Tab-separated table of C-alpha atoms in Angstrom:
chain	number	residue	atom	x	y	z
J	5	MET	CA	33.086	-36.321	-83.240
J	6	THR	CA	35.639	-33.913	-84.668
J	7	ASN	CA	38.817	-34.203	-86.583
J	8	LEU	CA	40.671	-32.319	-83.847
J	9	PRO	CA	43.265	-34.331	-81.940
J	10	ASP	CA	42.190	-35.583	-78.490
J	11	GLU	CA	43.892	-34.382	-75.399
J	12	GLY	CA	45.390	-37.754	-74.786
J	13	ASP	CA	46.459	-38.246	-78.335
J	14	THR	CA	50.091	-39.200	-78.259
J	15	ALA	CA	50.616	-39.133	-81.983
J	16	ARG	CA	52.172	-35.702	-82.254
J	17	GLU	CA	54.394	-36.313	-85.231
J	18	PRO	CA	53.801	-33.826	-87.981
J	19	ILE	CA	52.190	-35.221	-91.019
J	20	THR	CA	54.671	-34.972	-93.794
J	21	ALA	CA	53.677	-35.154	-97.392
J	22	GLN	CA	55.351	-38.235	-98.696
J	23	PRO	CA	55.161	-38.556	-102.454
J	24	VAL	CA	53.403	-41.773	-103.206
J	25	ASP	CA	53.724	-43.304	-106.614
J	26	VAL	CA	50.181	-44.359	-107.384
J	27	ARG	CA	50.884	-45.187	-111.030
J	28	LEU	CA	50.200	-48.757	-111.909
J	29	PRO	CA	53.155	-50.572	-113.413
J	30	THR	CA	52.840	-50.693	-117.173
J	31	PRO	CA	52.394	-54.301	-118.287
J	32	PRO	CA	55.172	-55.467	-120.585
J	33	ILE	CA	54.301	-55.930	-124.243
J	34	GLY	CA	55.300	-59.501	-124.984
J	35	PRO	CA	55.057	-61.577	-128.130
J	36	SER	CA	51.744	-63.081	-126.981
J	37	THR	CA	50.124	-59.723	-126.313
J	38	THR	CA	46.915	-59.477	-128.310
J	39	ALA	CA	45.737	-56.260	-129.941
J	40	TRP	CA	43.085	-55.916	-127.221
J	41	GLN	CA	45.692	-56.299	-124.460
J	42	LEU	CA	47.895	-53.789	-126.272
J	43	VAL	CA	45.254	-51.053	-126.294
J	44	GLN	CA	44.479	-51.757	-122.635
J	45	ALA	CA	48.143	-51.392	-121.690
J	46	ARG	CA	48.802	-48.456	-124.028
J	47	PRO	CA	45.583	-46.452	-124.380
J	48	TRP	CA	47.303	-43.930	-126.654
J	49	VAL	CA	47.642	-46.737	-129.225
J	50	ALA	CA	43.855	-47.166	-129.181
J	51	VAL	CA	43.360	-43.422	-129.600
J	52	GLY	CA	45.820	-43.328	-132.496
J	53	ALA	CA	44.257	-46.360	-134.202
J	54	LEU	CA	40.765	-44.947	-133.779
J	55	MET	CA	41.801	-41.571	-135.206
J	56	PHE	CA	43.546	-43.265	-138.126
J	57	ALA	CA	40.482	-45.445	-138.816
J	58	THR	CA	38.092	-42.500	-138.482
J	59	VAL	CA	40.026	-40.345	-140.931
J	60	LEU	CA	40.274	-43.254	-143.379
J	61	GLY	CA	36.556	-43.882	-142.878
J	62	LEU	CA	35.803	-40.319	-143.936
J	63	THR	CA	37.844	-40.582	-147.131
J	64	ARG	CA	36.700	-41.981	-150.432
J	65	GLY	CA	38.530	-44.624	-152.431
J	66	LEU	CA	40.770	-43.690	-155.369
J	67	THR	CA	41.488	-40.257	-153.901
J	68	ALA	CA	44.794	-38.922	-152.640
J	69	PRO	CA	44.158	-38.926	-148.842
J	70	PRO	CA	43.712	-42.694	-148.326
J	71	GLN	CA	46.513	-43.460	-150.787
J	72	VAL	CA	48.920	-41.152	-148.956
J	73	MET	CA	47.872	-42.324	-145.485
J	74	LEU	CA	48.230	-45.995	-146.360
J	75	ALA	CA	51.546	-45.407	-148.127
J	76	ILE	CA	52.889	-43.618	-145.041
J	77	LEU	CA	51.628	-46.459	-142.850
J	78	GLY	CA	53.298	-49.054	-145.072
J	79	TRP	CA	56.633	-47.255	-145.250
J	80	GLY	CA	56.461	-46.411	-141.540
J	81	LEU	CA	55.910	-50.070	-140.733
J	82	CYS	CA	58.924	-51.079	-142.845
J	83	VAL	CA	61.190	-48.535	-141.127
J	84	TRP	CA	59.856	-49.404	-137.657
J	85	LEU	CA	60.404	-53.144	-138.130
J	86	ALA	CA	63.854	-52.568	-139.630
J	87	VAL	CA	65.014	-50.193	-136.894
J	88	ARG	CA	63.355	-51.953	-133.985
J	89	PRO	CA	62.919	-55.697	-134.554
J	90	MET	CA	60.133	-57.052	-132.391
J	91	GLU	CA	60.092	-60.007	-130.062
J	92	ARG	CA	58.147	-62.767	-131.787
J	93	ARG	CA	56.413	-65.934	-130.744
J	94	PRO	CA	58.369	-68.972	-131.929
J	95	ALA	CA	57.146	-70.313	-135.252
J	96	PRO	CA	56.376	-74.029	-135.577
J	97	GLU	CA	59.422	-76.036	-136.675
J	98	ARG	CA	57.396	-77.962	-139.207
J	99	LEU	CA	53.814	-78.428	-140.309
J	100	SER	CA	52.054	-81.697	-141.021
J	101	TRP	CA	51.661	-81.972	-144.791
J	102	VAL	CA	48.456	-83.938	-144.403
J	103	GLY	CA	47.163	-81.431	-141.897
J	104	SER	CA	48.029	-78.562	-144.250
J	105	ILE	CA	45.957	-79.955	-147.137
J	106	PRO	CA	42.696	-78.276	-145.997
J	107	TRP	CA	44.480	-74.911	-146.003
J	108	LEU	CA	45.939	-75.587	-149.415
J	109	VAL	CA	42.483	-76.439	-150.766
J	110	VAL	CA	40.820	-73.367	-149.253
J	111	ILE	CA	43.541	-70.951	-150.415
J	112	LEU	CA	43.638	-72.428	-153.926
J	113	ALA	CA	39.831	-72.303	-154.111
J	114	ILE	CA	39.588	-68.608	-153.267
J	115	ALA	CA	42.527	-67.777	-155.545
J	116	ALA	CA	40.936	-69.725	-158.423
J	117	LEU	CA	37.534	-68.081	-157.954
J	118	GLU	CA	39.074	-64.607	-157.752
J	119	LEU	CA	41.152	-65.170	-160.888
J	120	TYR	CA	38.194	-66.695	-162.761
J	121	SER	CA	36.027	-63.669	-161.965
J	122	PHE	CA	38.852	-61.248	-162.664
J	123	PHE	CA	39.565	-62.684	-166.122
J	124	HIS	CA	35.834	-62.630	-166.895
J	125	GLY	CA	35.893	-58.856	-166.458
J	126	SER	CA	34.947	-58.588	-162.776
J	127	THR	CA	31.359	-57.785	-163.774
J	128	TYR	CA	28.005	-58.211	-162.054
J	129	GLU	CA	27.717	-61.722	-163.466
J	130	HIS	CA	31.299	-62.596	-162.472
J	131	PRO	CA	32.033	-60.466	-159.416
J	132	THR	CA	35.329	-60.478	-157.581
J	133	LEU	CA	35.307	-60.176	-153.795
J	134	SER	CA	36.106	-56.476	-153.965
J	135	VAL	CA	33.229	-55.802	-156.388
J	136	LEU	CA	30.876	-57.558	-153.988
J	137	THR	CA	32.107	-55.585	-150.990
J	138	ASP	CA	32.305	-52.169	-152.696
J	139	PRO	CA	28.789	-51.051	-151.643
J	140	ALA	CA	29.565	-51.899	-148.015
J	141	PHE	CA	32.832	-49.961	-148.150
J	142	ASP	CA	30.898	-46.819	-149.048
J	143	THR	CA	29.631	-46.873	-145.461
J	144	PHE	CA	31.598	-44.984	-142.826
J	145	GLY	CA	31.050	-47.590	-140.087
J	146	VAL	CA	32.165	-50.481	-142.273
J	147	ARG	CA	35.331	-48.634	-143.298
J	148	VAL	CA	36.223	-47.806	-139.707
J	149	ALA	CA	35.522	-51.359	-138.507
J	150	PHE	CA	37.536	-52.789	-141.390
J	151	VAL	CA	40.554	-50.550	-140.698
J	152	LEU	CA	40.516	-51.382	-136.973
J	153	SER	CA	40.297	-55.126	-137.689
J	154	TRP	CA	43.015	-54.825	-140.320
J	155	LEU	CA	45.340	-53.041	-137.882
J	156	ALA	CA	44.658	-55.727	-135.242
J	157	VAL	CA	45.574	-58.458	-137.739
J	158	GLY	CA	48.720	-56.514	-138.630
J	159	TRP	CA	49.705	-56.358	-134.969
J	160	HIS	CA	49.185	-60.123	-134.700
J	161	LEU	CA	51.318	-60.708	-137.792
J	162	VAL	CA	54.303	-58.653	-136.662
J	163	ARG	CA	54.412	-60.711	-133.442
J	164	ARG	CA	54.480	-64.036	-135.311
A	7	MET	CA	20.589	-69.866	-160.309
A	8	SER	CA	22.428	-67.002	-162.048
A	9	THR	CA	26.199	-66.846	-162.343
A	10	HIS	CA	26.187	-63.924	-159.927
A	11	ASN	CA	24.401	-65.878	-157.228
A	12	LEU	CA	26.609	-68.904	-157.822
A	13	THR	CA	29.741	-66.798	-157.383
A	14	VAL	CA	28.404	-65.194	-154.208
A	15	ALA	CA	27.518	-68.616	-152.815
A	16	ALA	CA	30.981	-69.945	-153.680
A	17	PHE	CA	32.656	-67.029	-151.899
A	18	ALA	CA	30.446	-67.570	-148.857
A	19	VAL	CA	31.303	-71.285	-148.740
A	20	ILE	CA	35.044	-70.588	-149.043
A	21	LEU	CA	35.011	-67.905	-146.335
A	22	LEU	CA	33.062	-70.270	-144.088
A	23	ALA	CA	35.667	-72.942	-144.843
A	24	PHE	CA	38.378	-70.578	-143.545
A	25	VAL	CA	36.552	-70.354	-140.220
A	26	VAL	CA	35.835	-74.089	-140.033
A	27	VAL	CA	39.399	-75.183	-140.871
A	28	ASP	CA	40.850	-72.744	-138.343
A	29	ALA	CA	38.414	-74.000	-135.686
A	30	MET	CA	39.425	-77.586	-136.491
A	31	GLY	CA	43.063	-76.588	-136.051
A	32	ARG	CA	42.332	-75.282	-132.556
A	33	ARG	CA	41.083	-78.628	-131.276
A	34	PRO	CA	43.537	-80.428	-128.973
A	35	HIS	CA	45.976	-82.779	-130.748
A	36	SER	CA	44.755	-81.641	-134.172
A	37	ARG	CA	47.123	-82.253	-137.090
A	38	ILE	CA	45.631	-79.258	-138.879
A	39	PRO	CA	47.588	-76.080	-138.104
A	40	THR	CA	45.760	-72.858	-137.345
A	41	LEU	CA	45.922	-70.027	-139.862
A	42	SER	CA	48.205	-68.184	-137.449
A	43	ASP	CA	50.613	-71.151	-137.391
A	44	VAL	CA	50.580	-71.402	-141.192
A	45	LEU	CA	51.447	-67.710	-141.476
A	46	ALA	CA	54.128	-67.983	-138.773
A	47	PHE	CA	55.630	-70.930	-140.652
A	48	ALA	CA	55.632	-68.890	-143.866
A	49	MET	CA	57.277	-65.991	-142.027
A	50	ARG	CA	60.259	-67.958	-140.694
A	51	THR	CA	62.439	-66.473	-143.423
A	52	TRP	CA	62.737	-62.756	-144.065
A	53	GLN	CA	61.461	-63.244	-147.610
A	54	GLY	CA	58.329	-64.946	-146.293
A	55	ARG	CA	57.898	-62.264	-143.661
A	56	VAL	CA	58.145	-59.482	-146.222
A	57	GLY	CA	55.709	-61.343	-148.503
A	58	VAL	CA	53.070	-61.939	-145.817
A	59	LEU	CA	53.300	-58.403	-144.424
A	60	PHE	CA	53.155	-56.947	-147.919
A	61	PHE	CA	50.060	-59.023	-148.653
A	62	TRP	CA	48.469	-57.757	-145.428
A	63	TRP	CA	49.231	-54.162	-146.378
A	64	TRP	CA	47.997	-54.662	-149.956
A	65	PHE	CA	44.771	-56.253	-148.682
A	66	GLY	CA	43.964	-53.166	-146.593
A	67	TRP	CA	44.982	-50.762	-149.333
A	68	HIS	CA	42.944	-52.657	-151.951
A	69	PHE	CA	39.685	-52.426	-150.022
A	70	ILE	CA	40.084	-48.954	-148.528
A	71	ALA	CA	41.717	-47.028	-151.348
A	72	ARG	CA	39.678	-48.217	-154.349
């Protein structure tokens, strides 16, 4: 068997190179798009987020690099949202007051505990949440994971 | 139990409560809203939106840049 045409082959039309668009259509980014769906649809976003998290992971707290990077991110977010308002999922018209009580209790509880510890000096005996998590945030992996999760939550918030 | 351990336990209980309340809000026909719905409700106005997004930004800054 060869690739040569047979004698009786009637298909004599020259093969023309037709440009075929093999690109997959880019999925639209809607208000319900999760952070995971976003990075699947726009891989460059995942690369950017990973680079941002890696660089922040390599920095140390209370130094200029993380302060500058996070300030730029914050101001950039403000400008981006002001210039290009995003499509958002509709917010609930009203919330059940009774149903909201558990949230009120939980939020007041953590606020009260934080303030109690803070006004007692944020010491070993009365640690705030950040004092407790400081040793973990000295680890590169924890910092990177935290930044990636934080960015994902931010994406969720700007769509709500 | 020392004050330190008590505080750690209290934080653990509260953080667990966040997860439990949100899970309860995801049950069908639940009157409890999810955390996402609570935040969306707070962000209906531009003032609420700025406040929630600022808190999100501050939260990240506080833990990373300290």
